Amino acid sequence: MLFFGALLRTVNAYAAPSATEDLVPTTIERRDVGPKDVEIEIAYAGICHSDIHTVRGDWGPQHYPLTVGHEIVGVVTEVGAEVSKHKVGDRVGVGCMVNSCRECENCKAGEEQYCLKGNTGTYGAKDRDGSITQGGYSTHVVVDEDFVLRVPESISYESAAPLLCAGITTYSPLAHWNAGPGKKVAVVGMGGLGHMAVKIAHAMGAEVTVLSQTLSKKEDGLKFGADHYYATNDEQTFKDLRNTFDLIINTVSAPIDLNSYFKLLTLDGTFVSVGAPGEPLPVTVFTLFSNRRSFAGSTIGGIRETQEMLDFCAEHGIEPETELIEANQINDAYERVLKSDVRYRFVIDAKTFA
Ligand code: NAP
Ligand code: ZN
Ligand code: ZN
């Protein structure tokens, strides 16, 4: 690593120059380690579909060049004078946010992801010094210790990264809506988030059904803990499963016909979208009237809950299914994610950013 000026460190990274260009190797600047900061040498960074939505402008204009990546694991290489939670050599993770106001009622309740002033995203957000945050497709990152997680030793280093977004984003609604014994849970879309939802819901004791576009991943789904597996390109699926589920977790990255999925909910059932296509989707309230159904959204999870999820996964032996790539394969990996050709999360070896 090179030191640049008095307060910045220049590190290797990959960045998108614009919404329409491939990611390219570059350097970015990290702030110097402040009293409450931890410097992490990144080992692995996962590729989330949100990285793709963001760099391609699906969610609105961005500041370019932009380095994305919010599924980060690595080793602590330096700590500030006041750091108490982490020490040099610790195996740690960073997820989708790196700060929040810490004062609003949601932050005080440990739900920093719902900070009323807006949490500071790991990339593409305005940081406290006014700069734009840059994500984990790089060799090092400097983060306030309160937003750094402990990665349990029993979770393999290479596959831990996706837990920091795909893991917590599915764990949080499953826990909030009480997935567990006696509950029928459906997971729509079995990609990065979806396959984690299947594993976690199964470990929580729920009866799990996968609703995938085709049956091509059925064998995998059953291996991950699903009890049933249906294809959504078969109209019969929507007839057979009417009024069935207590909870549906929608992880689909593209627009779907929500109303046909609402009909699959039983009395007081809830359909939760974590999938985040950019465009608005029509909702027919009459479909929600039947069975007093609810339509909800959920985003990532608080820091306390993220640690709880990591510990839960360690305890239950849950690990993401990953495909390890080098930095120069990121653009090809994006194309495969867009074609639903991911088994089930790409993880970048951060050594290859160097
Ligand atoms: P992913 O790995 O690409 O998985 C998405 C899955 O959706 C695909 O594997 C596919 O599953 C299904 N799908 C894709 N296109 C579809 C279409 N046109 N019609 C029906 N199904 C389709 O993506 P991911 O990383 O899991 O992320 C999924 C979504 O969640 C993205 O929109 C992402 O931005 C969002 N997200 C939200 C949060 C949050 O905090 N709320 C956090 C992370 C990600 P099958 O092949 O099984 O059909
Ligand atoms: Zn993500
Ligand atoms: Zn707040």
Short mmCIF file of C-alpha atoms and ligand atoms in Angstrom, two decimals:
data_model
loop_
_atom_site.label_atom_id
_atom_site.label_comp_id
_atom_site.label_asym_id
_atom_site.label_seq_id
_atom_site.Cartn_x
_atom_site.Cartn_y
_atom_site.Cartn_z
CA MET A 1 0.00 0.00 0.00
CA LEU A 2 1.17 3.53 -0.77
CA PHE A 3 0.66 6.45 1.57
CA PHE A 4 -0.56 9.54 -0.18
CA GLY A 5 -0.39 12.98 1.43
CA ALA A 6 -1.00 13.29 5.16
CA LEU A 7 -4.40 11.71 5.60
CA LEU A 8 -5.18 9.43 2.68
CA ARG A 9 -4.05 5.97 1.67
CA THR A 10 -4.14 4.93 -1.96
CA VAL A 11 -5.17 1.31 -2.54
CA ASN A 12 -5.83 -0.88 -5.57
CA ALA A 13 -9.43 -1.43 -6.59
CA TYR A 14 -11.85 -2.08 -9.46
CA ALA A 15 -14.30 0.66 -10.37
CA ALA A 16 -17.07 1.41 -12.86
CA PRO A 17 -16.14 4.53 -14.88
CA SER A 18 -19.80 5.08 -15.84
CA ALA A 19 -23.18 3.30 -15.97
CA THR A 20 -22.44 1.83 -19.38
CA GLU A 21 -18.78 0.79 -19.15
CA ASP A 22 -17.13 -2.35 -17.75
CA LEU A 23 -15.39 -2.20 -14.38
CA VAL A 24 -11.64 -1.51 -14.71
CA PRO A 25 -8.60 -1.72 -12.41
CA THR A 26 -7.83 1.57 -10.68
CA THR A 27 -6.72 3.06 -7.37
CA ILE A 28 -8.94 4.67 -4.75
CA GLU A 29 -8.24 6.61 -1.56
CA ARG A 30 -9.05 5.46 1.95
CA ARG A 31 -8.98 7.81 4.91
CA ASP A 32 -6.22 7.45 7.49
CA VAL A 33 -7.14 5.31 10.51
CA GLY A 34 -8.94 7.58 13.01
CA PRO A 35 -9.21 6.90 16.78
CA LYS A 36 -12.32 4.67 16.34
CA ASP A 37 -11.37 3.18 12.97
CA VAL A 38 -10.20 -0.25 11.93
CA GLU A 39 -8.16 -0.90 8.78
CA ILE A 40 -8.98 -4.21 7.13
CA GLU A 41 -6.90 -6.02 4.55
CA ILE A 42 -9.69 -7.46 2.40
CA ALA A 43 -9.44 -11.17 1.60
CA TYR A 44 -12.71 -11.79 -0.25
CA ALA A 45 -15.55 -9.65 -1.60
CA GLY A 46 -18.90 -11.04 -2.75
CA ILE A 47 -20.81 -9.84 -5.81
CA CYS A 48 -24.36 -8.81 -4.91
CA HIS A 49 -26.97 -8.04 -7.55
CA SER A 50 -27.26 -4.64 -5.84
CA ASP A 51 -23.71 -3.89 -7.02
CA ILE A 52 -24.94 -4.37 -10.59
CA HIS A 53 -28.16 -2.35 -10.09
CA THR A 54 -26.06 0.46 -8.61
CA VAL A 55 -23.24 0.72 -11.15
CA ARG A 56 -25.67 0.43 -14.06
CA GLY A 57 -27.85 3.25 -12.72
CA ASP A 58 -30.99 1.11 -12.16
CA TRP A 59 -31.60 2.94 -8.86
CA GLY A 60 -30.72 6.42 -10.12
CA PRO A 61 -27.61 8.43 -10.96
CA GLN A 62 -24.30 7.69 -9.19
CA HIS A 63 -20.98 9.42 -8.63
CA TYR A 64 -18.43 7.80 -10.96
CA PRO A 65 -15.90 6.31 -10.93
CA LEU A 66 -17.52 4.03 -8.33
CA THR A 67 -16.11 0.99 -6.53
CA VAL A 68 -18.90 -1.25 -5.29
CA GLY A 69 -18.92 -4.37 -3.06
CA HIS A 70 -20.63 -4.72 0.33
CA GLU A 71 -19.89 -8.30 1.23
CA ILE A 72 -16.41 -7.94 2.69
CA VAL A 73 -14.25 -10.23 4.82
CA GLY A 74 -10.66 -9.67 5.79
CA VAL A 75 -8.11 -9.30 8.55
CA VAL A 76 -7.63 -6.30 10.83
CA THR A 77 -4.25 -4.72 10.02
CA GLU A 78 -4.42 -1.54 12.10
CA VAL A 79 -6.65 -0.11 14.83
CA GLY A 80 -7.14 3.45 16.12
CA ALA A 81 -6.18 4.45 19.66
CA GLU A 82 -9.75 4.17 21.02
CA VAL A 83 -10.76 0.92 19.33
CA SER A 84 -11.92 -1.71 21.83
CA LYS A 85 -13.97 -4.24 19.83
CA HIS A 86 -11.34 -5.49 17.36
CA LYS A 87 -7.60 -6.08 17.33
CA VAL A 88 -4.90 -6.60 14.72
CA GLY A 89 -5.18 -10.11 13.26
CA ASP A 90 -8.93 -10.53 13.89
CA ARG A 91 -11.03 -12.04 11.11
CA VAL A 92 -13.80 -9.54 10.45
CA GLY A 93 -16.53 -8.56 8.03
CA VAL A 94 -18.21 -5.42 6.72
CA GLY A 95 -21.66 -5.40 5.16
CA CYS A 96 -23.87 -2.84 3.48
CA MET A 97 -23.44 0.13 5.81
CA VAL A 98 -20.46 1.81 7.47
CA ASN A 99 -22.16 4.42 9.66
CA SER A 100 -25.46 5.91 10.84
CA CYS A 101 -26.51 8.87 13.02
CA ARG A 102 -26.57 6.67 16.19
CA GLU A 103 -29.02 9.13 17.83
CA CYS A 104 -32.42 8.59 16.21
CA GLU A 105 -34.93 6.17 17.70
CA ASN A 106 -34.22 3.53 15.05
CA CYS A 107 -30.46 3.66 15.62
CA LYS A 108 -31.04 3.49 19.38
CA ALA A 109 -33.22 0.43 18.81
CA GLY A 110 -30.30 -1.27 17.00
CA GLU A 111 -31.98 -0.90 13.60
CA GLU A 112 -29.25 1.29 12.08
CA GLN A 113 -30.27 0.17 8.59
CA TYR A 114 -33.44 2.20 9.14
CA CYS A 115 -31.59 5.28 10.50
CA LEU A 116 -34.05 8.17 10.16
CA LYS A 117 -31.26 10.31 8.71
CA GLY A 118 -30.27 7.51 6.33
CA ASN A 119 -27.50 5.02 7.02
CA THR A 120 -24.16 5.54 5.28
CA GLY A 121 -23.95 2.87 2.60
CA THR A 122 -20.64 1.05 2.12
CA TYR A 123 -20.44 2.50 -1.38
CA GLY A 124 -21.91 5.41 -3.28
CA ALA A 125 -22.99 7.30 -0.13
CA LYS A 126 -21.81 10.62 1.29
CA ASP A 127 -19.36 9.90 4.11
CA ARG A 128 -18.94 12.05 7.22
CA ASP A 129 -16.02 13.91 5.59
CA GLY A 130 -18.13 14.67 2.51
CA SER A 131 -16.39 12.14 0.27
CA ILE A 132 -18.29 9.37 -1.53
CA THR A 133 -17.86 5.95 0.10
CA GLN A 134 -16.12 3.27 -1.97
CA GLY A 135 -16.87 -0.43 -1.52
CA GLY A 136 -15.10 -3.71 -1.15
CA TYR A 137 -13.75 -4.50 -4.61
CA SER A 138 -10.34 -3.38 -3.33
CA THR A 139 -7.41 -4.46 -1.18
CA HIS A 140 -8.12 -2.46 1.99
CA VAL A 141 -10.93 -0.57 3.68
CA VAL A 142 -11.07 1.72 6.73
CA VAL A 143 -14.29 1.46 8.76
CA ASP A 144 -15.57 2.67 12.14
CA GLU A 145 -15.25 -0.25 14.57
CA ASP A 146 -18.98 -0.18 15.42
CA PHE A 147 -19.80 -1.28 11.86
CA VAL A 148 -17.28 -4.12 11.76
CA LEU A 149 -18.49 -7.68 12.50
CA ARG A 150 -16.71 -10.70 13.97
CA VAL A 151 -16.60 -13.62 11.53
CA PRO A 152 -16.74 -16.89 13.53
CA GLU A 153 -13.72 -19.16 12.98
CA SER A 154 -15.88 -22.14 12.06
CA ILE A 155 -17.23 -20.40 8.93
CA SER A 156 -14.82 -20.96 6.06
CA TYR A 157 -12.99 -17.80 5.14
CA GLU A 158 -13.64 -18.10 1.43
CA SER A 159 -17.39 -18.45 1.70
CA ALA A 160 -18.10 -16.06 4.59
CA ALA A 161 -18.40 -12.84 2.55
CA PRO A 162 -21.93 -13.35 1.16
CA LEU A 163 -23.31 -13.62 4.68
CA LEU A 164 -22.66 -9.89 5.11
CA CYS A 165 -25.45 -8.98 2.66
CA ALA A 166 -27.24 -12.05 1.26
CA GLY A 167 -27.19 -13.70 4.70
CA ILE A 168 -28.48 -10.82 6.80
CA THR A 169 -30.97 -9.57 4.19
CA THR A 170 -32.79 -12.90 4.31
CA TYR A 171 -32.20 -13.71 8.00
CA SER A 172 -33.75 -10.44 9.14
CA PRO A 173 -37.24 -10.83 7.60
CA LEU A 174 -37.27 -14.57 8.38
CA ALA A 175 -36.59 -13.76 12.04
CA HIS A 176 -38.94 -10.75 12.12
CA TRP A 177 -41.90 -12.69 10.67
CA ASN A 178 -41.16 -15.71 12.86
CA ALA A 179 -40.16 -18.37 10.35
CA GLY A 180 -39.97 -21.54 12.41
CA PRO A 181 -41.67 -24.85 13.18
CA GLY A 182 -45.23 -24.98 11.88
CA LYS A 183 -44.67 -22.10 9.42
CA LYS A 184 -44.81 -22.50 5.65
CA VAL A 185 -42.25 -20.25 3.99
CA ALA A 186 -41.79 -19.74 0.24
CA VAL A 187 -38.65 -18.28 -1.29
CA VAL A 188 -39.09 -16.68 -4.72
CA GLY A 189 -35.89 -16.75 -6.83
CA MET A 190 -32.97 -18.99 -5.90
CA GLY A 191 -29.93 -16.83 -6.57
CA GLY A 192 -27.54 -15.30 -4.03
CA LEU A 193 -30.18 -14.15 -1.54
CA GLY A 194 -32.65 -16.94 -2.35
CA HIS A 195 -30.30 -19.84 -1.63
CA MET A 196 -29.38 -18.26 1.71
CA ALA A 197 -33.08 -17.80 2.52
CA VAL A 198 -33.64 -21.52 1.89
CA LYS A 199 -30.76 -22.58 4.16
CA ILE A 200 -31.66 -20.17 6.96
CA ALA A 201 -35.43 -20.81 6.90
CA HIS A 202 -34.75 -24.55 6.99
CA ALA A 203 -32.40 -24.14 9.96
CA MET A 204 -35.08 -22.08 11.72
CA GLY A 205 -37.39 -25.09 11.39
CA ALA A 206 -39.85 -23.80 8.78
CA GLU A 207 -41.32 -25.88 5.95
CA VAL A 208 -39.61 -24.35 2.92
CA THR A 209 -40.78 -24.13 -0.70
CA VAL A 210 -38.71 -22.68 -3.54
CA LEU A 211 -40.51 -20.84 -6.34
CA SER A 212 -37.94 -20.65 -9.13
CA GLN A 213 -38.48 -19.83 -12.80
CA THR A 214 -37.72 -23.43 -13.81
CA LEU A 215 -36.93 -26.76 -12.15
CA SER A 216 -33.28 -26.61 -13.30
CA LYS A 217 -31.95 -26.03 -9.76
CA LYS A 218 -34.39 -28.37 -7.98
CA GLU A 219 -31.75 -30.84 -6.85
CA ASP A 220 -29.69 -28.03 -5.31
CA GLY A 221 -32.73 -26.50 -3.62
CA LEU A 222 -33.65 -29.78 -1.94
CA LYS A 223 -30.01 -30.22 -0.87
CA PHE A 224 -30.04 -26.71 0.69
CA GLY A 225 -33.03 -27.72 2.82
CA ALA A 226 -36.14 -27.01 0.74
CA ASP A 227 -39.06 -29.39 1.28
CA HIS A 228 -40.76 -28.53 -2.03
CA TYR A 229 -39.70 -26.94 -5.30
CA TYR A 230 -41.95 -25.46 -7.99
CA ALA A 231 -41.45 -23.73 -11.33
CA THR A 232 -43.13 -20.35 -11.75
CA ASN A 233 -43.14 -20.72 -15.56
CA ASP A 234 -45.80 -23.41 -15.02
CA GLU A 235 -49.24 -21.84 -14.45
CA GLN A 236 -50.36 -24.90 -12.54
CA THR A 237 -47.97 -23.90 -9.71
CA PHE A 238 -50.11 -20.84 -8.93
CA LYS A 239 -53.27 -22.97 -8.86
CA ASP A 240 -51.79 -25.74 -6.72
CA LEU A 241 -50.29 -23.39 -4.13
CA ARG A 242 -53.20 -20.96 -3.62
CA ASN A 243 -53.73 -19.92 0.05
CA THR A 244 -50.69 -21.88 1.23
CA PHE A 245 -47.90 -19.77 2.72
CA ASP A 246 -47.54 -17.89 6.00
CA LEU A 247 -44.56 -16.00 4.63
CA ILE A 248 -43.16 -15.41 1.14
CA ILE A 249 -39.69 -13.90 0.75
CA ASN A 250 -39.28 -12.40 -2.72
CA THR A 251 -35.63 -12.17 -3.76
CA VAL A 252 -36.20 -11.53 -7.47
CA SER A 253 -34.12 -8.76 -9.02
CA ALA A 254 -36.58 -8.12 -11.89
CA PRO A 255 -40.25 -7.05 -11.96
CA ILE A 256 -42.71 -9.90 -11.27
CA ASP A 257 -46.52 -10.02 -11.11
CA LEU A 258 -46.89 -9.48 -7.36
CA ASN A 259 -50.63 -10.12 -7.34
CA SER A 260 -50.28 -13.71 -8.52
CA TYR A 261 -47.89 -14.34 -5.60
CA PHE A 262 -50.15 -12.58 -3.04
CA LYS A 263 -52.79 -15.22 -3.86
CA LEU A 264 -50.45 -17.89 -2.49
CA LEU A 265 -50.66 -16.40 1.05
CA THR A 266 -52.83 -17.97 3.71
CA LEU A 267 -54.88 -16.01 6.30
CA ASP A 268 -52.71 -13.18 7.69
CA GLY A 269 -49.82 -14.24 5.49
CA THR A 270 -47.10 -11.75 4.56
CA PHE A 271 -45.27 -11.24 1.28
CA VAL A 272 -41.92 -9.54 1.90
CA SER A 273 -39.91 -8.05 -0.94
CA VAL A 274 -36.18 -7.85 -0.49
CA GLY A 275 -35.62 -8.01 -4.25
CA ALA A 276 -35.23 -4.48 -5.56
CA PRO A 277 -35.98 -3.88 -9.25
CA GLY A 278 -35.82 -0.16 -10.06
CA GLU A 279 -39.29 0.17 -11.56
CA PRO A 280 -42.64 0.52 -9.67
CA LEU A 281 -44.83 -2.61 -9.61
CA PRO A 282 -48.66 -2.63 -9.68
CA VAL A 283 -50.48 -3.93 -6.58
CA THR A 284 -54.17 -4.91 -6.60
CA VAL A 285 -55.52 -4.16 -3.12
CA PHE A 286 -58.42 -6.59 -3.56
CA THR A 287 -55.91 -9.44 -3.62
CA LEU A 288 -54.60 -8.20 -0.28
CA PHE A 289 -58.15 -7.91 1.15
CA SER A 290 -58.64 -11.66 0.71
CA ASN A 291 -57.10 -13.53 3.63
CA ARG A 292 -56.11 -10.14 5.23
CA ARG A 293 -52.76 -10.40 3.48
CA SER A 294 -49.80 -8.06 4.04
CA PHE A 295 -47.25 -6.75 1.58
CA ALA A 296 -43.98 -5.64 3.20
CA GLY A 297 -40.41 -4.66 2.42
CA SER A 298 -37.21 -5.28 4.36
CA THR A 299 -33.65 -4.14 3.92
CA ILE A 300 -30.44 -5.72 5.28
CA GLY A 301 -30.31 -5.80 9.12
CA GLY A 302 -28.86 -3.92 12.09
CA ILE A 303 -25.33 -4.52 13.35
CA ARG A 304 -26.48 -6.51 16.40
CA GLU A 305 -28.72 -8.68 14.23
CA THR A 306 -25.94 -9.17 11.66
CA GLN A 307 -23.67 -10.54 14.40
CA GLU A 308 -26.57 -12.73 15.58
CA MET A 309 -26.93 -14.05 11.99
CA LEU A 310 -23.20 -14.84 11.72
CA ASP A 311 -23.32 -16.71 15.03
CA PHE A 312 -26.53 -18.52 13.95
CA CYS A 313 -24.86 -19.64 10.71
CA ALA A 314 -21.78 -20.82 12.62
CA GLU A 315 -23.95 -22.74 15.07
CA HIS A 316 -26.01 -24.40 12.31
CA GLY A 317 -23.12 -24.99 9.90
CA ILE A 318 -24.68 -22.75 7.26
CA GLU A 319 -22.38 -21.45 4.53
CA PRO A 320 -23.13 -19.81 1.19
CA GLU A 321 -22.38 -21.74 -2.01
CA THR A 322 -19.68 -19.73 -3.74
CA GLU A 323 -17.72 -19.57 -6.97
CA LEU A 324 -14.31 -17.96 -6.50
CA ILE A 325 -13.15 -15.61 -9.26
CA GLU A 326 -10.30 -13.22 -9.94
CA ALA A 327 -10.81 -9.48 -10.31
CA ASN A 328 -10.48 -9.60 -14.10
CA GLN A 329 -13.53 -11.91 -14.25
CA ILE A 330 -15.92 -9.44 -12.57
CA ASN A 331 -17.52 -8.20 -15.80
CA ASP A 332 -18.17 -11.75 -17.02
CA ALA A 333 -19.59 -12.64 -13.61
CA TYR A 334 -22.01 -9.68 -13.86
CA GLU A 335 -23.31 -11.02 -17.18
CA ARG A 336 -23.83 -14.45 -15.64
CA VAL A 337 -25.70 -12.98 -12.64
CA LEU A 338 -27.97 -11.08 -15.05
CA LYS A 339 -28.76 -14.35 -16.83
CA SER A 340 -29.61 -16.10 -13.50
CA ASP A 341 -26.53 -18.23 -14.16
CA VAL A 342 -25.00 -18.00 -10.69
CA ARG A 343 -24.36 -20.98 -8.36
CA TYR A 344 -24.95 -19.20 -6.02
CA ARG A 345 -22.66 -16.27 -5.23
CA PHE A 346 -19.52 -15.02 -6.95
CA VAL A 347 -16.72 -14.17 -4.52
CA ILE A 348 -13.67 -12.21 -5.68
CA ASP A 349 -10.21 -13.14 -4.39
CA ALA A 350 -9.03 -9.70 -3.20
CA LYS A 351 -5.37 -10.66 -3.77
CA THR A 352 -6.14 -10.22 -7.47
CA PHE A 353 -6.87 -6.49 -7.02
CA ALA A 354 -3.20 -5.98 -6.18
P1 NAP B 1 -29.36 -12.90 -7.97
O1 NAP B 1 -28.28 -13.75 -7.40
O2 NAP B 1 -29.26 -12.42 -9.36
O3 NAP B 1 -30.75 -13.69 -7.74
C1 NAP B 1 -31.96 -13.23 -8.24
C2 NAP B 1 -32.81 -14.43 -8.66
O4 NAP B 1 -34.07 -13.91 -9.10
C3 NAP B 1 -32.26 -15.20 -9.84
O5 NAP B 1 -31.32 -16.16 -9.47
C4 NAP B 1 -33.52 -15.83 -10.39
O6 NAP B 1 -33.86 -16.98 -9.63
C5 NAP B 1 -34.59 -14.79 -10.12
N1 NAP B 1 -34.87 -13.97 -11.31
C6 NAP B 1 -34.01 -13.19 -12.01
N2 NAP B 1 -34.62 -12.59 -13.03
C7 NAP B 1 -35.92 -13.00 -12.98
C8 NAP B 1 -37.07 -12.71 -13.77
N3 NAP B 1 -37.01 -11.89 -14.82
N4 NAP B 1 -38.25 -13.30 -13.41
C9 NAP B 1 -38.32 -14.13 -12.35
N5 NAP B 1 -37.26 -14.43 -11.57
C10 NAP B 1 -36.08 -13.89 -11.90
O7 NAP B 1 -29.53 -11.57 -7.11
P2 NAP B 1 -29.30 -11.34 -5.53
O8 NAP B 1 -27.94 -10.81 -5.32
O9 NAP B 1 -29.80 -12.50 -4.78
O10 NAP B 1 -30.28 -10.08 -5.30
C11 NAP B 1 -31.67 -10.23 -5.56
C12 NAP B 1 -32.35 -8.88 -5.44
O11 NAP B 1 -32.31 -8.47 -4.07
C13 NAP B 1 -31.69 -7.76 -6.22
O12 NAP B 1 -32.71 -6.91 -6.74
C14 NAP B 1 -30.89 -7.02 -5.18
O13 NAP B 1 -30.63 -5.68 -5.47
C15 NAP B 1 -31.81 -7.14 -4.00
N6 NAP B 1 -31.16 -6.97 -2.70
C16 NAP B 1 -31.87 -6.30 -1.76
C17 NAP B 1 -31.34 -6.14 -0.50
C18 NAP B 1 -32.13 -5.44 0.56
O14 NAP B 1 -31.56 -4.98 1.52
N7 NAP B 1 -33.46 -5.41 0.44
C19 NAP B 1 -30.08 -6.64 -0.21
C20 NAP B 1 -29.39 -7.35 -1.20
C21 NAP B 1 -29.94 -7.52 -2.45
P3 NAP B 1 -34.36 -18.34 -10.31
O15 NAP B 1 -33.32 -18.67 -11.34
O16 NAP B 1 -34.41 -19.28 -9.18
O17 NAP B 1 -35.71 -18.05 -10.91
ZN ZN B 2 -26.16 -6.70 -1.33
ZN ZN B 3 -30.11 7.18 13.08
#
